[in-house]
Amino acid sequence: MIAEIGHYALALAFFVALAQTVVPLYGAARRDPALMGFAAPAASAQFLCIAISFGALTHAFVTSDFSVSNVAENSHSLKPLLYKISGVWGNHEGSMLFWVLILALFGFAVAAFGRQLPESLKARVISIQGLIGLAFLGFILLTSNPFERLDPAPLDGRDLNPLLQDPGLAFHPPMLYVGYVGFSLAFSFAMAALIEGKVDPAWARWVRPWTLAAWTFLTAGITLGSWWAYYELGWGGWWFWDPVENASFMPWLAGTALLHSAIVVEKRDALKAWTILLAIITFSLSLMGTFLVRSGILTSVHAFAVDPERGLYILGILIVAVGGSLTLFAVRAPALKASGLFAPVSREGGLVLNNLILSVATATVFIGTLYPLFLDAMTGDKVSVGAPFFNATFVPVMIPLLVLLAIGPLLPWKRGNLRVAIEKLWVSALFTVVVAGGIFVLADDAPLAPVLGFGFAAWVAGGVVTELAERIRLFRVPLTDSLRRVFSLPGAAYGMSLAHIGIAIFICGATGETNWTRELVVNSKPGDTLSLGQYELVLESVDRTQGPNYFADTATLSVSKNGAPFAVLHPERRLYPVQQMPTTEAAIRSGIAGDLYVAIGEGSAAQGIIVRVWVKPLVPWIWVGALMMVIGGLFSLSDRRLRVGAPKRSTRRPGGPAVAEGAD
């Protein structure tokens, strides 16, 4: 009965979305306040209906209701509760329901927190959100019903893909979806602005917090996915340039450009058409990621193996969304005249260059990801485009961006002096030389790549410190005044600094892991000793253990470092009997200097097992750097100026003038 309620609520949400699309849009065209006012309750009603539907599906998974086909295909009675819950979105049907839930949540958020938006703009934004929801609700109801019943119901389920039975994969998809779907709001704001024919600094201020929230969650989602792949798949890597990984990385790159472009619209009333186009491209790339994962054209641990006909439906949505939005852009964009002028050498000029570099980087990843698919479709030829291509094309494109990261924030708005900005970076330049020279001299094997990697990281970090010193006028005013300025800086300033420092730390981690990883693969029996660098590992035993829904061969290895006891590690090779699928559970000892990573393969205690050992320097710096970018995004969101309706209402002192707080 609960499953039928969920299905009914989903169908009701479809009709609510239809009304949410038509009524406010018509009301905005007629300037009818009553019809425009329908947008907010419609968005709330749609979110409530989808939340009820999602709750019903979650109930079916938690109670192991195997009369629901989706539960029977993707769950098992012995599965731990966490994975029963994560199983709700660990399949195609459930993930699409979660997708529209997040979409409706963002529409509801605009209705609830967009009180200071102009009524016509708010109505159109919510209407476009409803149109997107209408398309995907139709897709779910017609092709991907998550509440389809089985009669008779099986005694137990087929279990969730064992690779997905992991805490990292329990939280990775929700974070990723909030990021993916969050960019729908930037798209809706862009479409509403094109319909109205008005893009101004106020519009940019309203768009930025939603875009920043989506970017922050997408950063967290990509990081969690990379971390999961690192410790769960047993291959020792954290990024493979897998097409589905790239599908989430492309909207991240475009969204980063969109964030910076919106700043120029807000500050200088310029780059209007370009910012609108970026909003369209960013959400289009998010839709493309949804298509790639569900079309059946990719083979990936991240992809859902589904009927290609479903992929055709999503492809149709993608074509209509992209084609329709670009057509509207082509008609209306010429009317978006920029009123703010700026010199090429200025903060705005630096942000424009930032956008150009990020756009080229996005195009590079796009071509490398889709070229094999196009070639296969056109000629039947199969080619593999992997890490060598992306390392040779993407990395060089990003080098100018790293140089710009330090210089750009030191340029003033409207007109600047490049020589003066560079002169301010003399400490950063000195720090860069010291770090790069130290790597070259002290490292046992220091080819050009790590010297450049750590050098650019030092340059970025030095630029952040220099920019903060300039903000607080360090050594140019009394120290007490500088300290006072430290505590009065807006959250967005700290957010930018933390994100840029996070990039520097990330570069150090990626450079160290890529260039200095050492590996040992041997067949070992209990009692054997393995040596790699400073470490000696003794395989003590291989034991058969049992988990709640799997069997495992668990190895015990005693590790010493430079002759002293260091750790005891227990890597596992699991077998999930329901799906007859093995998985690898690596044992990792992490420290600030790097990871000791051990995984085991096939074999037995009698005949020996395959033991893989990696020494991976600075890998934790990758996660720390990404985490700092996320924290930077959250800091920026805490800035009142970046929230919708941020400026406080004016206050009037008795007998005095009105005072407005929170203004730039």
Coordinates of C-alpha atoms in Angstrom, one line a residue, residues 139 235 252 441 493 583 623:
F139 CA 10.7 10.1 -17.9
W235 CA 44.2 -0.3 -8.0
W252 CA 32.7 21.6 -12.3
V441 CA 68.2 19.4 -4.6
A493 CA 37.4 36.9 1.1
T583 CA 35.7 -6.9 -4.2
W623 CA 41.9 15.1 0.1

